[in-house]
Amino acid sequence: MSAATPLPQERRLVTAIPGPKSQELQSRKLGAVPAGVGTTLPVYVSRAGGGVLEDVDGNSLIDFGSGIAVTNVGNSAAAVVARATEQLAAFTHTCFMVTPYEGYVAVAEQLNELTPGDHDKRTALFNSGAEAVENAVKIARAYTKRTAVVVFDHGYHGRTNLTMGLTAKNMPYKQGFGPFAPEIYRVPVAYPYRWLTGAENCAAEAAAQAIEIINKQIGAENVAAVIIEPIQGEGGFIEPAKGFLPAIAEFAKANGIVFVADEIQTGFCRTGQWFACEDEGVVPDLITTAKGIAGGLPLAAVTGRAEIMDAAHSGGLGGTYGGNPVACAAALGAIETMKSEDLNSKARRIGEVMLARLREIQEKFADSDRVRIGEVRGRGAMIAVELVKPGGKEPDPEATAAVAKACHAEGLVVLTAGTYGNVLRFLPPLVIPEHLLAEGLDILESAFAGV
Ligand code: PLZ
């Protein structure tokens, strides 16, 4: 919540969505910003905090998106504002590679402590998630002196050239933007809902298939890193069947492969744990983080085993802005908030409320001939429903878009995801008041009824 003037925690619609001022700004946007930079909901924000976004027309929308899993601590969280403001007034930049400052080191220490495993760790800071993933690959290659990188079906890792190559989905991320970097290999992931021989066989069969491809098509001895999201985000909130992640981690360990958990979307209390890989006790060699780390300021990190992190030669890692002092101050404020407000238990509570209500909605529409929820899934405040056509499991992206659109019109910000575009995903700020959570779910239910 804004430190200065707390925003009323209410949904309030005073114009159509988007309102006239937003529409005017949107037409300016169309004349000034390229079409490639899309907008889910062209409502122009003037203030945000807690569980709401206030727009330029005076509407107040319920936020089930957190700017794509970023404002876990809420927008303009008091500790983030206080620390970042103080840092802004002190100095804004020196470049850590030129004349360093404490904030960077303090963030690195926090990450070394908070990430899974009690081994000796190091952390390097960057600006974006994609940059963190790129650097994890650099580090793993330097350490192993191998080149191949293994990624998974439905995986998402960014929009830079290397990370586009690591990302599975063609449209909209890759189409026309190639050629992509070499030595990237994709293997199956344990997607229980769509596993052809059934969810109960999924973990073992998917792991066996992935390992066979690595052994037979790539050669395990050529693989520098396997990179996996412990719950796949853009791919549709796919929680790999239990046993899959440990099996891949174990295989990596046995073959000298660096196991990288991409926790950019799942990290920082989002799933009810500091990091989602803790759920199955998986300890990654490297972990990439961004998004929730700094309460909305751009910051990203690679954290991992000291001997791996130290493999890159002195001067081999860096960038002008990586670990910017204001972003670091914000991160310290965000982490402090996560601890003091016990956001892990808030996330778990959000999960309980959402899963129960969404399962009711699933039941209610089980016989609908227009819109069906095939699966309700997720952990903590990372929850989704996968929409299918009545009578089977065929993805229903049209109904998904229609439900999202209806939610938007009623002042509820929801996002879609999924390889097939048929997943509605819910990522509320972890500080959202419970009455807004309930109201958002009511709106969602009405949106289903209206399809
Ligand atoms: N890895 C797991 O979720 C970013 C992408 C939004 P950046 N996801 C949101 C979009 O359409 O561009 C993401 C992620 C995972 C890497 C990234 C990339 O993080 O900070 O967007 O570069």
XYZ file of N, CA and C in Angstrom, residues 123-380:
774
model
N 25.935 -15.018 -5.117
C 24.850 -14.436 -5.916
C 25.387 -13.309 -6.788
N 24.982 -13.298 -8.055
C 25.271 -12.171 -8.954
C 23.947 -11.533 -9.347
N 23.918 -10.207 -9.433
C 22.667 -9.493 -9.712
C 22.627 -8.941 -11.139
N 21.414 -8.959 -11.690
C 21.188 -8.479 -13.053
C 19.893 -7.670 -13.084
N 19.415 -7.342 -14.284
C 18.260 -6.440 -14.391
C 16.932 -7.124 -14.660
N 16.954 -8.211 -15.412
C 15.697 -8.842 -15.824
C 15.825 -10.351 -15.684
N 14.674 -10.991 -15.710
C 14.673 -12.442 -15.624
C 15.471 -13.080 -16.757
N 15.242 -12.593 -17.963
C 15.939 -13.171 -19.117
C 17.452 -13.057 -18.949
N 17.885 -11.921 -18.421
C 19.320 -11.715 -18.227
C 19.878 -12.684 -17.178
N 19.072 -12.960 -16.165
C 19.508 -13.927 -15.146
C 19.662 -15.315 -15.771
N 18.679 -15.716 -16.593
C 18.755 -17.042 -17.218
C 19.976 -17.113 -18.149
N 20.194 -16.065 -18.930
C 21.374 -16.030 -19.815
C 22.656 -16.240 -19.011
N 22.728 -15.574 -17.874
C 23.942 -15.671 -17.059
C 24.079 -17.029 -16.394
N 22.944 -17.650 -16.041
C 23.011 -19.004 -15.492
C 23.629 -19.940 -16.532
N 23.264 -19.740 -17.802
C 23.840 -20.570 -18.875
C 25.336 -20.289 -19.015
N 25.710 -19.017 -18.986
C 27.142 -18.684 -19.081
C 27.929 -19.376 -17.967
N 27.400 -19.274 -16.756
C 28.096 -19.821 -15.581
C 28.191 -21.349 -15.676
N 27.073 -21.980 -16.062
C 27.073 -23.448 -16.163
C 28.046 -23.909 -17.251
N 28.126 -23.180 -18.343
C 29.060 -23.553 -19.405
C 30.506 -23.363 -18.949
N 30.760 -22.270 -18.247
C 32.120 -22.025 -17.770
C 32.540 -23.118 -16.788
N 31.612 -23.544 -15.955
C 31.922 -24.542 -14.921
C 32.124 -25.923 -15.517
N 31.212 -26.326 -16.410
C 31.256 -27.702 -16.932
C 32.163 -27.841 -18.152
N 32.460 -26.725 -18.797
C 33.175 -26.739 -20.082
C 32.408 -27.588 -21.107
N 31.084 -27.548 -20.998
C 30.198 -28.227 -21.950
C 29.276 -27.156 -22.542
N 28.557 -27.511 -23.612
C 27.768 -26.474 -24.281
C 26.253 -26.695 -24.265
N 25.786 -27.938 -24.251
C 24.349 -28.177 -24.466
C 23.512 -27.713 -23.272
N 22.319 -27.229 -23.593
C 21.373 -26.795 -22.564
C 20.054 -27.518 -22.820
N 19.519 -28.126 -21.769
C 18.267 -28.874 -21.893
C 17.137 -28.098 -21.226
N 16.057 -27.928 -21.964
C 14.855 -27.248 -21.452
C 13.644 -28.130 -21.745
N 12.468 -27.684 -21.330
C 11.306 -28.568 -21.312
C 10.155 -28.044 -22.170
N 9.307 -28.971 -22.592
C 8.066 -28.593 -23.254
C 7.330 -27.609 -22.356
N 6.699 -26.620 -22.949
C 5.888 -25.609 -22.243
C 6.716 -24.630 -21.415
N 8.041 -24.731 -21.486
C 8.891 -23.854 -20.676
C 8.921 -22.429 -21.213
N 9.124 -21.481 -20.301
C 9.303 -20.071 -20.692
C 10.492 -19.508 -19.927
N 11.411 -18.853 -20.653
C 12.587 -18.313 -19.979
C 12.949 -16.899 -20.416
N 12.199 -16.284 -21.345
C 12.475 -14.893 -21.681
C 12.393 -14.599 -23.165
N 12.752 -13.348 -23.498
C 12.586 -12.857 -24.867
C 13.886 -12.399 -25.531
N 15.024 -12.565 -24.860
C 16.302 -12.267 -25.525
C 16.615 -13.423 -26.475
N 17.658 -13.296 -27.277
C 17.848 -14.343 -28.281
C 18.050 -15.711 -27.638
N 18.953 -15.810 -26.677
C 19.182 -17.114 -26.055
C 17.918 -17.615 -25.359
N 17.245 -16.729 -24.618
C 16.089 -17.205 -23.847
C 14.855 -17.441 -24.731
N 14.767 -16.783 -25.878
C 13.721 -17.156 -26.848
C 13.951 -18.589 -27.293
N 15.199 -18.908 -27.533
C 15.534 -20.275 -27.930
C 15.177 -21.276 -26.837
N 15.311 -20.863 -25.585
C 15.005 -21.754 -24.458
C 13.497 -21.880 -24.241
N 12.752 -20.891 -24.742
C 11.298 -20.855 -24.555
C 10.626 -21.770 -25.567
N 9.561 -22.460 -25.112
C 8.934 -23.456 -25.991
C 7.993 -22.841 -27.036
N 7.171 -21.912 -26.598
C 6.036 -21.489 -27.429
C 6.456 -20.534 -28.547
N 6.010 -20.837 -29.750
C 6.390 -20.013 -30.902
C 5.685 -18.658 -30.892
N 4.329 -18.670 -31.020
C 3.583 -17.406 -31.018
C 3.187 -17.039 -29.600
N 3.418 -15.852 -29.144
C 3.961 -14.696 -29.860
C 5.471 -14.506 -29.657
N 6.131 -15.417 -28.949
C 7.471 -15.110 -28.452
C 8.584 -15.194 -29.494
N 8.444 -16.129 -30.472
C 9.596 -16.437 -31.321
C 9.363 -16.183 -32.804
N 8.086 -16.211 -33.216
C 7.732 -16.151 -34.626
C 8.442 -15.007 -35.358
N 9.264 -15.351 -36.322
C 9.931 -14.351 -37.151
C 11.176 -13.746 -36.540
N 11.543 -14.169 -35.324
C 12.669 -13.528 -34.627
C 13.952 -14.360 -34.642
N 13.941 -15.484 -35.339
C 15.127 -16.346 -35.352
C 16.178 -15.812 -36.296
N 17.308 -16.458 -36.518
C 17.623 -17.780 -35.958
C 17.992 -17.709 -34.476
N 17.812 -18.834 -33.816
C 18.093 -18.912 -32.390
C 19.437 -19.574 -32.124
N 19.895 -19.389 -30.899
C 21.203 -19.934 -30.509
C 21.204 -21.460 -30.617
N 22.356 -22.022 -30.965
C 22.448 -23.485 -31.075
C 22.594 -24.163 -29.716
N 22.599 -25.490 -29.741
C 22.854 -26.327 -28.552
C 21.771 -26.190 -27.486
N 20.526 -26.004 -27.953
C 19.390 -25.995 -27.027
C 18.525 -27.201 -27.382
N 18.202 -28.026 -26.387
C 17.426 -29.242 -26.627
C 16.210 -29.263 -25.716
N 15.079 -29.674 -26.289
C 13.829 -29.675 -25.508
C 13.364 -31.100 -25.261
N 12.970 -31.356 -24.026
C 12.518 -32.699 -23.643
C 11.136 -32.588 -22.989
N 10.439 -33.728 -22.858
C 9.077 -33.699 -22.281
C 9.085 -33.284 -20.806
N 7.975 -32.693 -20.394
C 7.771 -32.357 -18.990
C 6.567 -33.166 -18.496
N 6.522 -33.433 -17.201
C 5.426 -34.237 -16.639
C 4.193 -33.363 -16.411
N 3.363 -33.280 -17.438
C 2.152 -32.444 -17.425
C 0.989 -33.398 -17.144
N 0.607 -33.532 -15.874
C -0.303 -34.620 -15.508
C -1.632 -34.582 -16.257
N -2.203 -33.402 -16.413
C -3.537 -33.316 -17.010
C -3.552 -33.815 -18.454
N -2.453 -33.635 -19.148
C -2.429 -34.013 -20.571
C -1.510 -35.206 -20.859
N -1.137 -35.957 -19.825
C -0.266 -37.107 -20.078
C -1.115 -38.245 -20.637
N -0.729 -38.739 -21.812
C -1.621 -39.631 -22.551
C -1.959 -40.929 -21.827
N -1.003 -41.466 -21.062
C -1.290 -42.729 -20.366
C -1.822 -42.499 -18.955
N -2.139 -41.234 -18.615
C -2.758 -40.935 -17.321
C -1.803 -40.289 -16.336
N -2.388 -39.490 -15.461
C -1.596 -38.702 -14.513
C -0.733 -39.575 -13.606
N -1.235 -40.778 -13.279
C -0.499 -41.617 -12.324
C 0.815 -42.137 -12.919
N 0.894 -42.206 -14.237
C 2.134 -42.690 -14.881
C 3.065 -41.559 -15.290
N 2.562 -40.339 -15.100
C 3.190 -39.192 -15.742
C 4.625 -38.939 -15.292
N 4.850 -38.887 -13.980
C 6.185 -38.507 -13.489
C 7.255 -39.471 -13.987
N 7.003 -40.757 -13.787
C 8.024 -41.758 -14.134
C 8.245 -41.797 -15.649
N 7.153 -41.797 -16.419
C 7.306 -41.903 -17.871
C 7.958 -40.649 -18.462
N 7.540 -39.484 -17.992
C 8.116 -38.244 -18.529
C 9.603 -38.158 -18.189
N 9.962 -38.533 -16.958
C 11.378 -38.486 -16.578
C 12.182 -39.466 -17.430
N 11.629 -40.671 -17.629
C 12.338 -41.673 -18.441
C 12.530 -41.168 -19.867
N 11.496 -40.561 -20.424
C 11.607 -40.038 -21.796
C 12.636 -38.911 -21.878
N 12.582 -38.009 -20.908
C 13.527 -36.879 -20.912
C 14.962 -37.402 -20.819
N 15.159 -38.349 -19.925
C 16.515 -38.879 -19.710
C 16.989 -39.660 -20.940
N 16.074 -40.374 -21.562
C 16.472 -41.109 -22.776
C 16.901 -40.143 -23.884
N 16.169 -39.061 -24.038
C 16.550 -38.087 -25.073
C 17.927 -37.500 -24.750
N 18.129 -37.179 -23.482
C 19.429 -36.612 -23.101
C 20.545 -37.625 -23.390
N 20.328 -38.871 -23.001
C 21.373 -39.883 -23.200
C 21.594 -40.228 -24.659
N 20.495 -40.400 -25.399
C 20.635 -40.933 -26.756
C 20.810 -39.855 -27.824
N 20.189 -38.689 -27.632
C 20.245 -37.691 -28.706
C 21.291 -36.615 -28.453
N 21.568 -36.337 -27.180
C 22.496 -35.238 -26.875
C 23.812 -35.782 -26.332
N 23.706 -36.763 -25.458
C 24.885 -37.262 -24.727
C 25.003 -36.475 -23.429
N 24.740 -37.155 -22.310
C 24.737 -36.448 -21.022
C 26.043 -35.709 -20.786
N 27.137 -36.264 -21.320
C 28.449 -35.660 -21.072
C 28.635 -34.337 -21.823
N 27.681 -34.023 -22.708
C 27.750 -32.736 -23.427
C 26.867 -31.668 -22.809
N 26.091 -32.041 -21.784
C 25.090 -31.116 -21.252
C 25.664 -30.276 -20.115
N 25.627 -28.966 -20.301
C 26.074 -28.039 -19.263
C 24.994 -27.856 -18.209
N 23.738 -27.674 -18.658
C 22.679 -27.324 -17.712
C 21.342 -27.888 -18.146
N 20.518 -28.262 -17.172
C 19.082 -28.412 -17.421
C 18.410 -27.265 -16.676
N 17.474 -26.628 -17.362
C 16.793 -25.470 -16.767
C 15.301 -25.772 -16.716
N 14.732 -25.664 -15.525
C 13.302 -25.957 -15.399
C 12.630 -25.018 -14.397
N 11.396 -24.647 -14.735
C 10.571 -23.892 -13.793
C 9.869 -24.921 -12.884
N 10.006 -24.806 -11.581
C 9.381 -25.797 -10.686
C 7.858 -25.845 -10.835
N 7.243 -24.711 -11.162
C 5.879 -24.722 -11.715
C 5.981 -23.847 -12.958
N 5.590 -24.383 -14.109
C 5.746 -23.610 -15.337
C 4.727 -22.478 -15.364
N 5.210 -21.268 -15.606
C 4.358 -20.085 -15.531
C 3.624 -19.799 -16.825
N 4.317 -19.178 -17.769
C 3.670 -18.803 -19.038
C 3.084 -20.035 -19.727
N 3.693 -21.192 -19.510
C 3.235 -22.433 -20.138
C 1.880 -22.898 -19.643
N 1.375 -22.290 -18.569
C 0.020 -22.634 -18.124
C -0.071 -23.123 -16.694
N 0.844 -22.692 -15.832
C 0.831 -23.097 -14.419
C 0.798 -24.620 -14.312
N 1.712 -25.218 -15.036
C 1.817 -26.680 -15.022
C 2.736 -27.077 -13.876
N 2.157 -27.816 -12.945
C 2.918 -28.301 -11.811
C 3.373 -29.700 -12.193
N 4.669 -29.904 -12.452
C 5.104 -31.240 -12.878
C 4.661 -32.279 -11.849
N 4.240 -33.454 -12.326
C 3.795 -34.521 -11.424
C 4.879 -34.780 -10.390
N 4.449 -35.022 -9.157
C 5.392 -35.243 -8.056
C 6.355 -36.367 -8.418
N 7.614 -36.138 -8.163
C 8.635 -37.128 -8.476
C 9.439 -36.749 -9.713
N 8.853 -35.938 -10.584
C 9.549 -35.587 -11.823
C 10.763 -34.701 -11.541
N 10.557 -33.629 -10.794
C 11.680 -32.707 -10.517
C 12.823 -33.417 -9.801
N 12.532 -34.174 -8.716
C 13.634 -34.890 -8.062
C 14.348 -35.859 -9.011
N 13.595 -36.515 -9.893
C 14.228 -37.472 -10.814
C 15.189 -36.753 -11.760
N 14.775 -35.593 -12.263
C 15.641 -34.839 -13.177
C 16.852 -34.290 -12.415
N 16.613 -33.806 -11.202
C 17.715 -33.257 -10.393
C 18.752 -34.342 -10.083
N 18.243 -35.521 -9.777
C 19.139 -36.638 -9.453
C 19.955 -37.051 -10.678
N 19.283 -37.123 -11.829
C 19.981 -37.472 -13.067
C 21.071 -36.432 -13.359
N 20.731 -35.165 -13.179
C 21.705 -34.100 -13.435
C 22.921 -34.288 -12.531
N 22.649 -34.531 -11.271
C 23.741 -34.692 -10.293
C 24.649 -35.867 -10.680
N 24.032 -36.974 -11.056
C 24.804 -38.173 -11.391
C 25.647 -37.970 -12.643
N 25.288 -36.985 -13.459
C 25.980 -36.789 -14.736
C 26.747 -35.482 -14.839
N 26.972 -34.844 -13.709
C 27.777 -33.614 -13.709
C 27.117 -32.457 -14.440
N 25.776 -32.477 -14.508
C 25.024 -31.417 -15.186
C 24.534 -30.417 -14.142
N 24.652 -29.132 -14.448
C 24.187 -28.102 -13.522
C 22.657 -28.032 -13.588
N 22.010 -28.245 -12.442
C 20.545 -28.207 -12.379
C 20.119 -26.793 -12.006
N 19.422 -26.129 -12.939
C 19.017 -24.732 -12.734
C 17.507 -24.667 -12.528
N 17.084 -24.143 -11.380
C 15.655 -23.902 -11.169
C 15.373 -22.455 -11.548
N 14.507 -22.263 -12.547
C 14.080 -20.913 -12.914
C 12.886 -20.566 -12.028
N 13.164 -19.820 -10.969
C 12.121 -19.440 -9.990
C 11.722 -17.982 -10.174
N 11.865 -17.498 -11.400
C 11.560 -16.087 -11.672
C 10.087 -15.789 -11.407
N 9.198 -16.704 -11.764
C 7.772 -16.466 -11.521
C 7.310 -17.093 -10.193
N 7.949 -18.190 -9.794
C 7.478 -18.955 -8.629
C 8.091 -18.484 -7.308
N 9.118 -17.659 -7.379
C 9.894 -17.331 -6.178
C 9.258 -16.307 -5.261
N 9.901 -16.117 -4.126
C 9.558 -15.076 -3.150
C 8.125 -15.178 -2.640
N 7.828 -16.335 -2.040
C 6.569 -16.585 -1.310
C 5.372 -16.804 -2.220
N 5.542 -16.713 -3.507
C 4.399 -16.812 -4.418
C 3.617 -18.114 -4.208
N 4.338 -19.218 -4.045
C 3.639 -20.510 -3.939
C 3.440 -20.948 -2.481
N 3.688 -20.032 -1.542
C 3.537 -20.378 -0.134
C 4.820 -20.889 0.492
N 5.899 -20.881 -0.280
C 7.235 -21.191 0.221
C 8.164 -20.145 -0.390
N 9.336 -19.980 0.216
C 10.232 -18.974 -0.378
C 10.479 -19.308 -1.841
N 10.733 -20.584 -2.113
C 10.963 -21.020 -3.491
C 10.207 -22.323 -3.726
N 9.644 -22.460 -4.929
C 8.727 -23.575 -5.197
C 9.438 -24.925 -5.180
N 10.746 -24.956 -5.445
C 11.435 -26.251 -5.481
C 11.557 -26.865 -4.087
N 11.316 -26.051 -3.050
C 11.350 -26.590 -1.688
C 10.263 -27.628 -1.472
N 9.194 -27.520 -2.242
C 8.031 -28.388 -2.050
C 8.401 -29.862 -2.076
N 9.346 -30.219 -2.963
C 9.780 -31.624 -3.027
C 11.204 -31.775 -2.516
N 11.677 -30.789 -1.794
C 13.014 -30.876 -1.211
C 14.134 -30.861 -2.236
N 13.864 -30.312 -3.423
C 14.901 -30.249 -4.461
C 15.839 -29.080 -4.169
N 17.133 -29.342 -4.175
C 18.117 -28.285 -3.956
C 18.841 -28.032 -5.270
N 18.503 -26.930 -5.962
C 19.130 -26.669 -7.263
C 20.603 -26.260 -7.106
N 21.362 -26.494 -8.162
C 22.741 -25.996 -8.160
C 22.742 -24.488 -8.345
N 21.892 -24.028 -9.274
C 21.722 -22.588 -9.502
C 20.236 -22.279 -9.477
N 19.902 -21.071 -9.053
C 18.504 -20.662 -9.048
C 18.436 -19.242 -9.610
N 17.524 -19.060 -10.577
C 17.360 -17.720 -11.151
C 16.119 -17.084 -10.539
N 16.241 -15.795 -10.164
C 15.111 -15.075 -9.573
C 15.001 -13.695 -10.219
N 13.811 -13.122 -10.129
C 13.568 -11.746 -10.613
C 12.202 -11.341 -10.064
N 11.372 -10.696 -10.879
C 9.977 -10.388 -10.527
C 9.768 -9.966 -9.075
N 9.340 -10.914 -8.207
C 8.961 -10.572 -6.836
C 10.095 -10.056 -5.967
N 11.303 -10.174 -6.424
C 12.489 -9.889 -5.614
C 12.536 -8.463 -5.071
N 12.050 -7.487 -5.827
C 12.292 -6.093 -5.433
C 11.021 -5.252 -5.423
N 9.871 -5.886 -5.236
C 8.619 -5.149 -5.073
C 8.267 -4.257 -6.254
N 8.766 -4.588 -7.440
C 8.383 -3.841 -8.629
C 9.545 -3.137 -9.316
N 10.672 -3.016 -8.621
C 11.833 -2.432 -9.303
C 12.576 -3.527 -10.052
N 13.236 -3.154 -11.165
C 13.882 -4.186 -11.964
C 15.146 -4.717 -11.302
N 15.109 -5.990 -10.960
C 16.267 -6.648 -10.365
C 16.122 -8.139 -10.623
N 17.242 -8.813 -10.813
C 17.229 -10.255 -11.033
C 18.515 -10.823 -10.463
N 18.529 -12.133 -10.264
C 19.706 -12.732 -9.628
C 19.943 -14.142 -10.110
N 21.210 -14.545 -10.051
C 21.576 -15.959 -10.129
C 22.270 -16.281 -8.812
N 21.746 -17.290 -8.125
C 22.313 -17.711 -6.844
C 22.684 -19.175 -6.977
N 23.819 -19.564 -6.418
C 24.142 -20.987 -6.516
C 25.414 -21.373 -5.817
N 25.747 -22.633 -5.999
C 26.926 -23.218 -5.344
C 28.153 -22.377 -5.660
N 28.904 -22.073 -4.612
C 30.046 -21.173 -4.760
C 31.013 -21.660 -5.836
N 31.259 -22.971 -5.874
C 32.267 -23.458 -6.831
C 31.779 -23.311 -8.277
N 30.477 -23.389 -8.478
C 29.942 -23.193 -9.835
C 29.938 -21.705 -10.177
N 29.414 -20.899 -9.256
C 29.329 -19.449 -9.477
C 30.700 -18.841 -9.717
N 31.722 -19.389 -9.044
C 33.078 -18.836 -9.164
C 33.820 -19.334 -10.401
N 33.164 -20.178 -11.205
C 33.856 -20.732 -12.375
C 34.071 -19.686 -13.472
N 33.167 -18.706 -13.552
C 33.364 -17.666 -14.572
C 34.544 -16.801 -14.145
N 35.431 -16.499 -15.081
C 36.653 -15.743 -14.783
C 36.320 -14.336 -14.290
N 37.252 -13.736 -13.570
C 37.066 -12.386 -13.045
C 36.780 -11.413 -14.198
N 35.699 -10.639 -14.067
C 35.306 -9.723 -15.140
C 34.396 -10.360 -16.165
N 34.123 -11.650 -16.022
C 33.306 -12.357 -17.013
C 31.803 -12.136 -16.860
N 31.386 -11.657 -15.709
C 29.955 -11.441 -15.452
C 29.740 -9.981 -15.094
N 28.596 -9.442 -15.492
C 28.320 -8.067 -15.065
C 27.346 -7.355 -15.972
N 27.494 -6.044 -16.063
C 26.566 -5.195 -16.807
C 26.460 -3.866 -16.080
N 26.207 -2.804 -16.825
C 26.214 -1.458 -16.249
C 25.296 -1.335 -15.033
N 24.060 -1.820 -15.195
C 23.043 -1.556 -14.164
C 22.815 -2.704 -13.197
N 23.415 -3.856 -13.454
C 23.103 -5.037 -12.640
C 23.262 -4.755 -11.156
N 22.180 -4.967 -10.378
C 22.240 -4.695 -8.950
C 22.246 -3.204 -8.657
N 21.472 -2.459 -9.426
C 21.340 -1.011 -9.200
C 21.010 -0.730 -7.729
N 21.616 0.307 -7.137
C 21.438 0.536 -5.694
C 19.988 0.783 -5.270
N 19.206 1.458 -6.099
C 17.804 1.706 -5.721
C 17.024 0.387 -5.765
N 17.291 -0.424 -6.791
C 16.625 -1.726 -6.888
C 17.035 -2.619 -5.712
N 18.305 -2.559 -5.320
C 18.762 -3.361 -4.173
C 18.087 -2.908 -2.882
N 17.978 -1.607 -2.688
C 17.300 -1.096 -1.491
C 15.854 -1.580 -1.484
N 15.206 -1.521 -2.637
C 13.819 -1.998 -2.738
C 13.742 -3.486 -2.402
N 14.717 -4.258 -2.882
C 14.715 -5.702 -2.610
C 14.836 -5.966 -1.110
N 15.689 -5.208 -0.445
C 15.832 -5.400 1.005
C 14.515 -5.071 1.707
N 13.814 -4.045 1.203
C 12.500 -3.702 1.757
C 11.464 -4.777 1.469
N 11.528 -5.338 0.269
C 10.564 -6.383 -0.104
C 10.791 -7.641 0.742
N 12.040 -8.039 0.885
C 12.347 -9.255 1.659
C 11.959 -9.059 3.130
N 12.235 -7.852 3.632
C 11.838 -7.525 5.010
C 10.313 -7.672 5.167
N 9.563 -7.179 4.175
C 8.093 -7.273 4.219
C 7.631 -8.725 4.164
N 8.269 -9.510 3.314
C 7.887 -10.931 3.212
C 8.044 -11.622 4.552
N 9.121 -11.270 5.252
C 9.368 -11.885 6.562
C 8.398 -11.332 7.601
N 8.302 -9.993 7.712
C 7.539 -9.408 8.809
C 6.044 -9.676 8.652
N 5.567 -9.791 7.402
C 4.135 -10.039 7.203
C 3.837 -11.505 6.915
N 4.844 -12.339 7.084
C 4.698 -13.780 6.852
C 3.901 -14.053 5.575
N 4.444 -13.578 4.466
C 3.708 -13.684 3.199
C 3.598 -15.126 2.702
N 4.446 -16.016 3.209
C 4.264 -17.423 2.835
C 2.920 -17.941 3.335
N 2.583 -17.605 4.578
C 1.282 -18.125 5.044
C 0.141 -17.370 4.383
N 0.339 -16.100 4.038
C -0.719 -15.384 3.295
C -0.951 -16.065 1.938
N 0.140 -16.442 1.270
C 0.009 -17.106 -0.038
C -0.735 -18.429 0.107
N -0.404 -19.169 1.170
C -1.079 -20.466 1.360
C -2.575 -20.269 1.617
N -2.900 -19.231 2.370
C -4.312 -18.934 2.641
C -5.040 -18.564 1.329
N -4.392 -17.757 0.504
C -4.988 -17.406 -0.795
C -5.256 -18.682 -1.595
N -4.308 -19.591 -1.567
C -4.463 -20.861 -2.285
C -5.664 -21.648 -1.786
N -5.808 -21.726 -0.461
C -6.951 -22.473 0.106
C -8.266 -21.880 -0.375
N -8.381 -20.556 -0.242
C -9.633 -19.880 -0.621
C -9.907 -20.083 -2.107
N -8.890 -19.862 -2.919
C -9.101 -19.927 -4.368
C -9.405 -21.336 -4.846
N -8.617 -22.298 -4.382
C -8.812 -23.667 -4.878
C -10.208 -24.164 -4.527
N -10.653 -23.887 -3.293
C -11.979 -24.355 -2.876
C -13.062 -23.737 -3.756
N -12.969 -22.430 -3.937
C -13.998 -21.731 -4.712
C -13.962 -22.137 -6.188
N -12.757 -22.278 -6.730
C -12.647 -22.634 -8.151
C -13.165 -24.050 -8.401
N -12.970 -24.935 -7.427
C -13.497 -26.310 -7.583
C -15.019 -26.284 -7.562
N -15.592 -25.382 -6.757
C -17.049 -25.222 -6.773
C -17.515 -24.748 -8.151
N -16.787 -23.774 -8.676
C -17.164 -23.245 -10.005
C -17.019 -24.356 -11.054
N -15.954 -25.134 -10.937
C -15.744 -26.256 -11.869
C -16.947 -27.206 -11.840
N -17.379 -27.562 -10.631
C -18.549 -28.437 -10.448
C -19.787 -27.839 -11.104
N -19.980 -26.565 -10.805
C -21.173 -25.863 -11.256
C -21.307 -25.886 -12.783
N -20.159 -25.814 -13.462
C -20.198 -25.763 -14.926
C -19.813 -27.103 -15.558
N -19.848 -28.164 -14.736
C -19.389 -29.480 -15.219
C -20.216 -29.979 -16.395
N -21.474 -29.578 -16.457
C -22.324 -30.045 -17.554
C -22.651 -28.950 -18.564
N -21.961 -27.822 -18.444
C -22.238 -26.726 -19.364
C -21.903 -27.141 -20.795
N -22.679 -26.665 -21.752
C -22.311 -26.961 -23.144
C -21.524 -25.801 -23.762
N -21.134 -24.835 -22.922
C -20.385 -23.698 -23.471
C -18.988 -23.525 -22.906
N -18.845 -23.763 -21.601
C -17.538 -23.523 -20.997
C -17.289 -24.527 -19.880
N -16.123 -25.151 -19.900
C -15.798 -26.159 -18.894
C -14.405 -25.920 -18.331
N -14.308 -26.157 -17.028
C -12.984 -26.143 -16.398
C -12.489 -27.582 -16.375
N -11.443 -27.861 -17.160
C -10.879 -29.210 -17.197
C -10.119 -29.500 -15.919
N -9.353 -28.498 -15.465
C -8.556 -28.718 -14.256
C -8.382 -27.412 -13.488
N -8.426 -27.536 -12.168
C -8.067 -26.447 -11.249
C -6.734 -26.853 -10.650
N -5.740 -25.974 -10.665
C -4.440 -26.403 -10.142
C -3.622 -25.219 -9.636
N -2.528 -25.547 -9.002
C -1.598 -24.527 -8.536
C -1.325 -24.652 -7.048
N -0.416 -23.816 -6.595
C -0.048 -23.816 -5.172
C 0.050 -22.380 -4.692
N -0.411 -22.157 -3.462
C -0.311 -20.828 -2.888
C -1.068 -19.829 -3.726
